[in-house]
């Protein structure tokens, strides 16, 4: 026991450095943000005043913030449902034997390896007014006028949903493929012997057994699309007319371009609260489902 | 029997069709890097025939040295982040892992919180703190923020998760033999938890390489940017030269994609273990 305690103190200096760095660059900035959110701080002002909850009250009348919430909500819902449905179907299709399936599974993950900046540039070159999709469709004679895929609010929202779903599908596919490979073959065979059809096998055997994969895939899709930033910076720049601002994108605009530290911090604290609640509720609900099975 | 083979063939055809459809954007980015802009617009889906290396060569000949400079900076920032985060993460984890249950779960919860914080939330105070320390617009500043701000939390999770699966007897045996704690960490524990180190290395490496917002704001737009941000800054102005754009993109993506293809098995393993603990 004595050696054990001594051992604990021997490594303490290293752990102290780790804890200090983490506290300094994760915890302190959040506390500082929470404090700043109660002030009207700005580099353009000589003095900073305490304003209480005024920044939070201001959110109620900020139409651009409301739009950014609606937009983020649309992207989160569409991309989470889309990427999990498509990813699961894709994984079921790719969960075959042999080399060709292995290569296909390998290719399906590549969108996750690329940076959001590269992903968005690829899609911008495809979706631009004078981009590849329009040129291709016009060359084919399908249509004679370019479609503004990222030029109108509704089409741009749709396009962002497509891109985010595409990236998250790559993740979902790999998680579901790995989960499917852990389903014991004997169970599936037993169901076949019992005369269970394809749908019944999936619903009664496979689906319950891949529950942990579902938890990971859904929760991470929710969190990554909640903090959506990189794709927007390149693909739409938040436009047209600020209609594709995510909350994270709007917050950076307010704090860094608009120099309104106080209000920007308040939005940040709200985003953090939403992310925390979402991930707790999501893992809580999905884990409970895992436990039930 | 015949019906079975036909079913198998149909399934393979379906899988192929789905994969091709899903990978079209990647295919477009890849083949068009080897085409002239005229060829790209003539038919974006055609194979690059005759292929040209002009896009790659002109990318390297740019007067701002975007590609050479960006790749060098990315290698430096990624390398330094990994060199710090791996020993610091494994040592912190080893220490946390041996704590009594109560403080251990409190500390793990403390680190878990960091995994979910959106990076945009604390960016403003982070930059003010860097300014106060004289580290704003410097590489050490960016590296420090990378290590402390989130990646260490990820490393702790992967390492603690893996330490649970490692037999403690070997460590005890080394201690009985009189090995010091630092010695045990380096010569006994590190080899035992190698798969966790591979996972941390792959993911932190990839995230650092692909990171956008922190390098953009911490290094600033003017000098010595990483390849990911450099590409963004140069291409917002160049966006009509598609050949050039695809050439630079290929060079920015080639290292992470090659790394993924080489370490594919570890990648998937890490994804499952890291994600289920996160």
XYZ file of N, CA and C in Angstrom, chain A residues 71-219:
447
model
N -32.051 27.392 -38.812
C -31.185 26.761 -39.806
C -30.405 25.592 -39.192
N -29.804 25.832 -38.000
C -29.027 24.771 -37.348
C -29.921 23.570 -37.044
N -31.139 23.858 -36.551
C -32.073 22.784 -36.222
C -32.402 21.951 -37.466
N -32.643 22.641 -38.588
C -32.948 21.915 -39.839
C -31.779 20.999 -40.201
N -30.553 21.559 -40.176
C -29.393 20.765 -40.587
C -29.179 19.589 -39.633
N -29.312 19.856 -38.311
C -29.097 18.786 -37.328
C -30.090 17.643 -37.552
N -31.377 17.990 -37.703
C -32.396 16.946 -37.846
C -32.225 16.196 -39.167
N -32.135 16.963 -40.273
C -32.038 16.309 -41.589
C -30.791 15.437 -41.666
N -29.634 15.980 -41.219
C -28.403 15.214 -41.413
C -28.326 14.025 -40.452
N -28.879 14.156 -39.247
C -28.831 13.017 -38.324
C -29.732 11.882 -38.812
N -30.968 12.213 -39.190
C -31.858 11.161 -39.700
C -31.300 10.614 -41.015
N -30.949 11.528 -41.929
C -30.459 11.110 -43.248
C -29.234 10.225 -43.143
N -28.217 10.670 -42.367
C -26.965 9.917 -42.358
C -27.131 8.574 -41.659
N -28.028 8.483 -40.665
C -28.204 7.200 -39.990
C -29.018 6.217 -40.817
N -30.056 6.711 -41.494
C -30.838 5.814 -42.360
C -29.979 5.350 -43.540
N -29.359 6.301 -44.240
C -28.544 5.936 -45.398
C -27.340 5.107 -44.950
N -26.703 5.521 -43.851
C -25.517 4.813 -43.374
C -25.810 3.369 -42.996
N -26.964 3.150 -42.337
C -27.320 1.777 -41.950
C -27.620 0.931 -43.195
N -28.379 1.513 -44.137
C -28.688 0.775 -45.374
C -27.392 0.463 -46.130
N -26.522 1.453 -46.215
C -25.242 1.317 -46.903
C -24.406 0.225 -46.225
N -24.393 0.236 -44.884
C -23.597 -0.746 -44.152
C -24.143 -2.162 -44.368
N -25.479 -2.300 -44.386
C -26.074 -3.625 -44.623
C -25.669 -4.141 -46.003
N -25.628 -3.210 -46.958
C -25.257 -3.559 -48.333
C -23.777 -3.924 -48.420
N -22.945 -3.203 -47.678
C -21.492 -3.399 -47.788
C -20.967 -4.495 -46.861
N -21.836 -5.053 -46.031
C -21.384 -6.059 -45.076
C -21.310 -7.444 -45.726
N -20.657 -7.511 -46.868
C -20.547 -8.792 -47.569
C -19.164 -9.386 -47.413
N -19.003 -10.617 -47.894
C -17.720 -11.293 -47.757
C -16.751 -10.924 -48.884
N -15.475 -11.040 -48.610
C -14.487 -10.951 -49.689
C -13.878 -9.575 -49.879
N -12.937 -9.534 -50.815
C -12.105 -8.374 -51.022
C -12.847 -7.171 -51.586
N -13.770 -7.442 -52.541
C -14.424 -6.304 -53.193
C -15.250 -5.511 -52.169
N -15.913 -6.201 -51.253
C -16.679 -5.500 -50.219
C -15.755 -4.722 -49.287
N -14.590 -5.330 -49.015
C -13.636 -4.678 -48.131
C -13.174 -3.343 -48.721
N -12.882 -3.354 -50.041
C -12.442 -2.124 -50.710
C -13.560 -1.079 -50.678
N -14.787 -1.538 -50.897
C -15.907 -0.582 -50.891
C -16.099 0.042 -49.505
N -15.947 -0.794 -48.459
C -16.068 -0.256 -47.092
C -14.984 0.780 -46.823
N -13.806 0.516 -47.377
C -12.685 1.436 -47.192
C -12.992 2.784 -47.859
N -13.544 2.726 -49.076
C -13.837 3.958 -49.813
C -14.926 4.782 -49.119
N -15.874 4.098 -48.491
C -17.032 4.795 -47.908
C -16.648 5.740 -46.774
N -15.465 5.565 -46.188
C -15.088 6.404 -45.041
C -14.317 7.664 -45.449
N -13.848 7.712 -46.696
C -12.959 8.819 -47.099
C -13.511 10.222 -46.803
N -14.821 10.503 -46.999
C -15.290 11.858 -46.671
C -14.944 12.303 -45.247
N -14.806 11.363 -44.311
C -14.472 11.705 -42.927
C -12.999 12.062 -42.756
N -12.156 11.608 -43.680
C -10.722 11.851 -43.557
C -10.372 13.230 -44.112
N -11.206 13.736 -45.039
C -10.940 15.042 -45.641
C -11.346 16.143 -44.676
N -10.635 17.285 -44.739
C -11.029 18.407 -43.895
C -12.344 18.988 -44.400
N -13.091 19.632 -43.491
C -14.325 20.284 -43.881
C -14.085 21.293 -45.000
N -12.896 21.922 -44.995
C -12.569 22.902 -46.026
C -12.482 22.230 -47.394
N -11.803 21.079 -47.470
C -11.698 20.368 -48.750
C -13.077 19.877 -49.192
N -13.817 19.277 -48.277
C -15.165 18.797 -48.599
C -15.999 19.931 -49.189
N -15.966 21.093 -48.531
C -16.793 22.202 -48.976
C -16.315 22.754 -50.326
N -15.000 22.764 -50.557
C -14.514 23.228 -51.861
C -14.934 22.282 -52.974
N -14.886 20.968 -52.714
C -15.324 20.001 -53.727
C -16.791 20.269 -54.079
N -17.612 20.379 -53.042
C -19.042 20.573 -53.287
C -19.329 21.954 -53.882
N -18.528 22.969 -53.523
C -18.750 24.289 -54.118
C -18.467 24.237 -55.619
N -17.406 23.519 -56.004
C -17.102 23.441 -57.431
C -18.213 22.702 -58.176
N -18.902 21.797 -57.477
C -20.008 21.077 -58.110
C -21.265 21.944 -58.165
N -21.562 22.655 -57.067
C -22.876 23.300 -56.915
C -22.932 24.772 -57.338
N -21.771 25.388 -57.558
C -21.735 26.793 -57.983
C -22.643 27.057 -59.178
N -23.045 28.326 -59.306
C -23.853 28.733 -60.465
C -23.204 28.268 -61.774
N -21.916 28.578 -61.948
C -21.211 28.139 -63.156
C -20.425 26.862 -62.899
N -20.876 26.081 -61.936
C -20.123 24.896 -61.502
C -20.381 23.662 -62.334
N -19.835 22.542 -61.841
C -19.802 21.318 -62.642
C -21.190 20.707 -62.842
N -22.047 20.725 -61.826
C -23.361 20.091 -61.959
C -24.205 20.809 -63.005
N -24.243 22.160 -62.903
C -25.011 22.928 -63.880
C -24.455 22.748 -65.287
N -23.112 22.835 -65.426
C -22.499 22.678 -66.743
C -22.854 21.312 -67.326
N -22.759 20.306 -66.483
C -23.007 18.940 -66.922
C -24.464 18.766 -67.367
N -25.396 19.270 -66.551
C -26.817 19.128 -66.885
C -27.160 19.897 -68.160
N -26.523 21.070 -68.338
C -26.805 21.853 -69.544
C -26.207 21.157 -70.767
N -24.980 20.617 -70.626
C -24.360 19.869 -71.728
C -25.217 18.683 -72.147
N -25.813 18.029 -71.150
C -26.649 16.859 -71.440
C -27.956 17.255 -72.111
N -28.296 18.541 -72.011
C -29.544 19.007 -72.585
C -30.737 18.784 -71.679
N -30.491 18.472 -70.404
C -31.590 18.262 -69.451
C -32.314 19.581 -69.178
N -31.536 20.665 -69.186
C -32.124 21.975 -68.904
C -31.297 23.018 -69.635
N -31.831 24.216 -69.789
C -31.046 25.226 -70.507
C -30.643 26.390 -69.628
N -31.061 26.380 -68.348
C -30.674 27.471 -67.470
C -30.082 26.919 -66.174
N -29.012 27.569 -65.700
C -28.350 27.097 -64.483
C -29.259 27.236 -63.270
N -29.194 26.264 -62.368
C -29.953 26.322 -61.111
C -29.033 26.863 -60.018
N -29.466 27.891 -59.273
C -28.595 28.460 -58.223
C -28.589 27.600 -56.957
N -27.892 26.476 -56.979
C -27.904 25.518 -55.871
C -27.506 26.134 -54.529
N -26.575 27.103 -54.569
C -26.231 27.759 -53.303
C -26.559 29.247 -53.365
N -27.456 29.618 -54.293
C -27.737 31.038 -54.523
C -29.046 31.524 -53.942
N -29.991 30.646 -53.623
C -31.225 31.087 -52.976
C -31.289 30.463 -51.581
N -31.950 31.138 -50.639
C -31.976 30.632 -49.252
C -32.415 29.167 -49.155
N -33.508 28.805 -49.830
C -34.012 27.441 -49.680
C -33.073 26.416 -50.306
N -32.608 26.711 -51.538
C -31.699 25.757 -52.192
C -30.389 25.649 -51.426
N -29.879 26.782 -50.894
C -28.611 26.743 -50.159
C -28.761 25.919 -48.885
N -29.901 26.082 -48.177
C -30.151 25.276 -46.978
C -30.176 23.798 -47.353
N -30.878 23.499 -48.443
C -30.947 22.120 -48.938
C -29.540 21.598 -49.250
N -28.728 22.411 -49.952
C -27.382 21.969 -50.336
C -26.510 21.702 -49.112
N -26.585 22.595 -48.099
C -25.794 22.374 -46.881
C -26.213 21.059 -46.227
N -27.534 20.789 -46.185
C -28.018 19.525 -45.620
C -27.430 18.338 -46.373
N -27.381 18.429 -47.702
C -26.828 17.333 -48.510
C -25.367 17.094 -48.149
N -24.578 18.191 -48.080
C -23.150 18.046 -47.821
C -22.895 17.466 -46.425
N -23.592 18.010 -45.408
C -23.377 17.530 -44.038
C -23.837 16.078 -43.919
N -24.949 15.747 -44.557
C -25.419 14.359 -44.534
C -24.390 13.437 -45.177
N -23.814 13.889 -46.275
C -22.796 13.087 -46.974
C -21.630 12.767 -46.035
N -21.115 13.801 -45.350
C -19.968 13.597 -44.458
C -20.350 12.674 -43.295
N -21.511 12.935 -42.665
C -21.910 12.117 -41.516
C -22.271 10.690 -41.919
N -22.730 10.513 -43.166
C -23.044 9.163 -43.640
C -21.788 8.298 -43.647
N -20.656 8.898 -44.025
C -19.404 8.139 -44.043
C -19.107 7.593 -42.651
N -19.312 8.423 -41.644
C -19.075 8.004 -40.258
C -20.070 6.918 -39.854
N -21.366 7.177 -40.100
C -22.406 6.217 -39.718
C -22.162 4.868 -40.386
N -21.792 4.886 -41.652
C -21.581 3.627 -42.379
C -20.503 2.787 -41.711
N -19.390 3.430 -41.351
C -18.297 2.664 -40.736
C -18.689 2.139 -39.362
N -19.373 2.978 -38.565
C -19.804 2.521 -37.236
C -20.781 1.348 -37.370
N -21.757 1.463 -38.288
C -22.735 0.379 -38.453
C -22.069 -0.870 -39.032
N -21.113 -0.706 -39.939
C -20.427 -1.885 -40.485
C -19.710 -2.631 -39.369
N -18.977 -1.872 -38.532
C -18.252 -2.510 -37.429
C -19.227 -3.198 -36.479
N -20.383 -2.547 -36.202
C -21.374 -3.157 -35.315
C -21.934 -4.438 -35.931
N -22.215 -4.388 -37.236
C -22.794 -5.561 -37.901
C -21.848 -6.746 -37.843
N -20.537 -6.458 -37.910
C -19.586 -7.568 -37.893
C -19.479 -8.217 -36.522
N -20.000 -7.525 -35.501
C -19.968 -8.135 -34.171
C -21.239 -8.946 -33.883
N -22.193 -8.937 -34.839
C -23.408 -9.752 -34.650
C -23.051 -11.217 -34.907
N -23.256 -12.118 -33.911
C -22.855 -13.506 -34.090
C -23.652 -14.181 -35.215
N -22.936 -14.870 -36.102
C -23.603 -15.496 -37.241
C -24.583 -16.588 -36.807
N -24.258 -17.270 -35.680
C -25.131 -18.369 -35.235
C -26.554 -17.861 -34.986
N -26.631 -16.638 -34.422
C -27.957 -16.084 -34.125
C -28.756 -15.874 -35.398
N -28.081 -15.315 -36.415
C -28.763 -15.070 -37.691
C -29.158 -16.407 -38.322
N -28.235 -17.391 -38.267
C -28.524 -18.712 -38.832
C -29.704 -19.362 -38.130
N -29.713 -19.218 -36.795
C -30.812 -19.802 -36.026
C -32.146 -19.206 -36.467
N -32.136 -17.884 -36.727
C -33.361 -17.229 -37.167
C -33.783 -17.747 -38.540
N -32.792 -18.037 -39.394
C -33.111 -18.569 -40.724
C -33.763 -19.944 -40.581
N -33.179 -20.768 -39.699
C -33.730 -22.109 -39.468
C -35.178 -22.000 -38.970
N -35.428 -21.000 -38.103
C -36.783 -20.802 -37.599
C -37.733 -20.276 -38.660
N -37.206 -20.014 -39.840
C -38.050 -19.565 -40.937
C -38.339 -18.083 -40.949
N -37.496 -17.293 -40.262
C -37.713 -15.847 -40.229
C -37.324 -15.221 -41.564
N -38.166 -14.323 -42.060
C -37.863 -13.620 -43.316
C -36.787 -12.563 -43.094
N -36.388 -11.898 -44.189
C -35.309 -10.920 -44.119
C -35.632 -9.796 -43.135
N -36.848 -9.275 -43.265
C -37.237 -8.133 -42.444
C -37.310 -8.522 -40.966
N -37.870 -9.680 -40.713
C -38.009 -10.155 -39.334
C -36.635 -10.414 -38.720
N -35.714 -10.962 -39.529
C -34.345 -11.190 -39.037
C -33.688 -9.886 -38.653
N -33.859 -8.907 -39.525
C -33.248 -7.612 -39.248
C -33.847 -7.006 -37.981
N -35.164 -7.002 -37.907
C -35.851 -6.296 -36.828
C -35.657 -6.977 -35.470
N -35.666 -8.323 -35.451
C -35.614 -9.038 -34.180
C -34.209 -9.447 -33.741
N -33.279 -9.571 -34.691
C -31.936 -10.022 -34.325
C -30.898 -8.911 -34.498
N -30.768 -8.411 -35.730
C -29.691 -7.457 -36.025
C -29.886 -6.129 -35.310
N -31.056 -5.533 -35.485
C -31.324 -4.178 -34.967
C -31.070 -4.057 -33.459
N -31.574 -5.000 -32.621
C -31.258 -4.883 -31.188
C -29.763 -5.019 -30.898
N -29.070 -5.865 -31.666
C -27.664 -6.127 -31.362
C -26.736 -4.988 -31.774
N -27.178 -4.133 -32.693
C -26.314 -3.016 -33.087
C -26.664 -1.745 -32.310
N -27.410 -1.888 -31.212
C -27.818 -0.715 -30.422
C -26.648 0.177 -29.993
N -25.514 -0.386 -29.515
C -24.407 0.501 -29.115
C -23.903 1.354 -30.282
N -23.849 0.758 -31.486
C -23.438 1.509 -32.674
C -24.400 2.641 -32.959
N -25.696 2.382 -32.792
C -26.707 3.418 -33.014
C -26.484 4.592 -32.062
N -26.190 4.279 -30.790
C -25.945 5.337 -29.811
C -24.800 6.235 -30.258
N -23.662 5.618 -30.626
C -22.491 6.393 -31.039
C -22.810 7.234 -32.257
N -23.395 6.598 -33.265
C -23.585 7.277 -34.535
C -24.555 8.450 -34.408
N -25.674 8.240 -33.722
C -26.667 9.313 -33.597
C -26.112 10.459 -32.739
N -25.503 10.127 -31.588
C -25.017 11.182 -30.700
C -23.943 12.030 -31.390
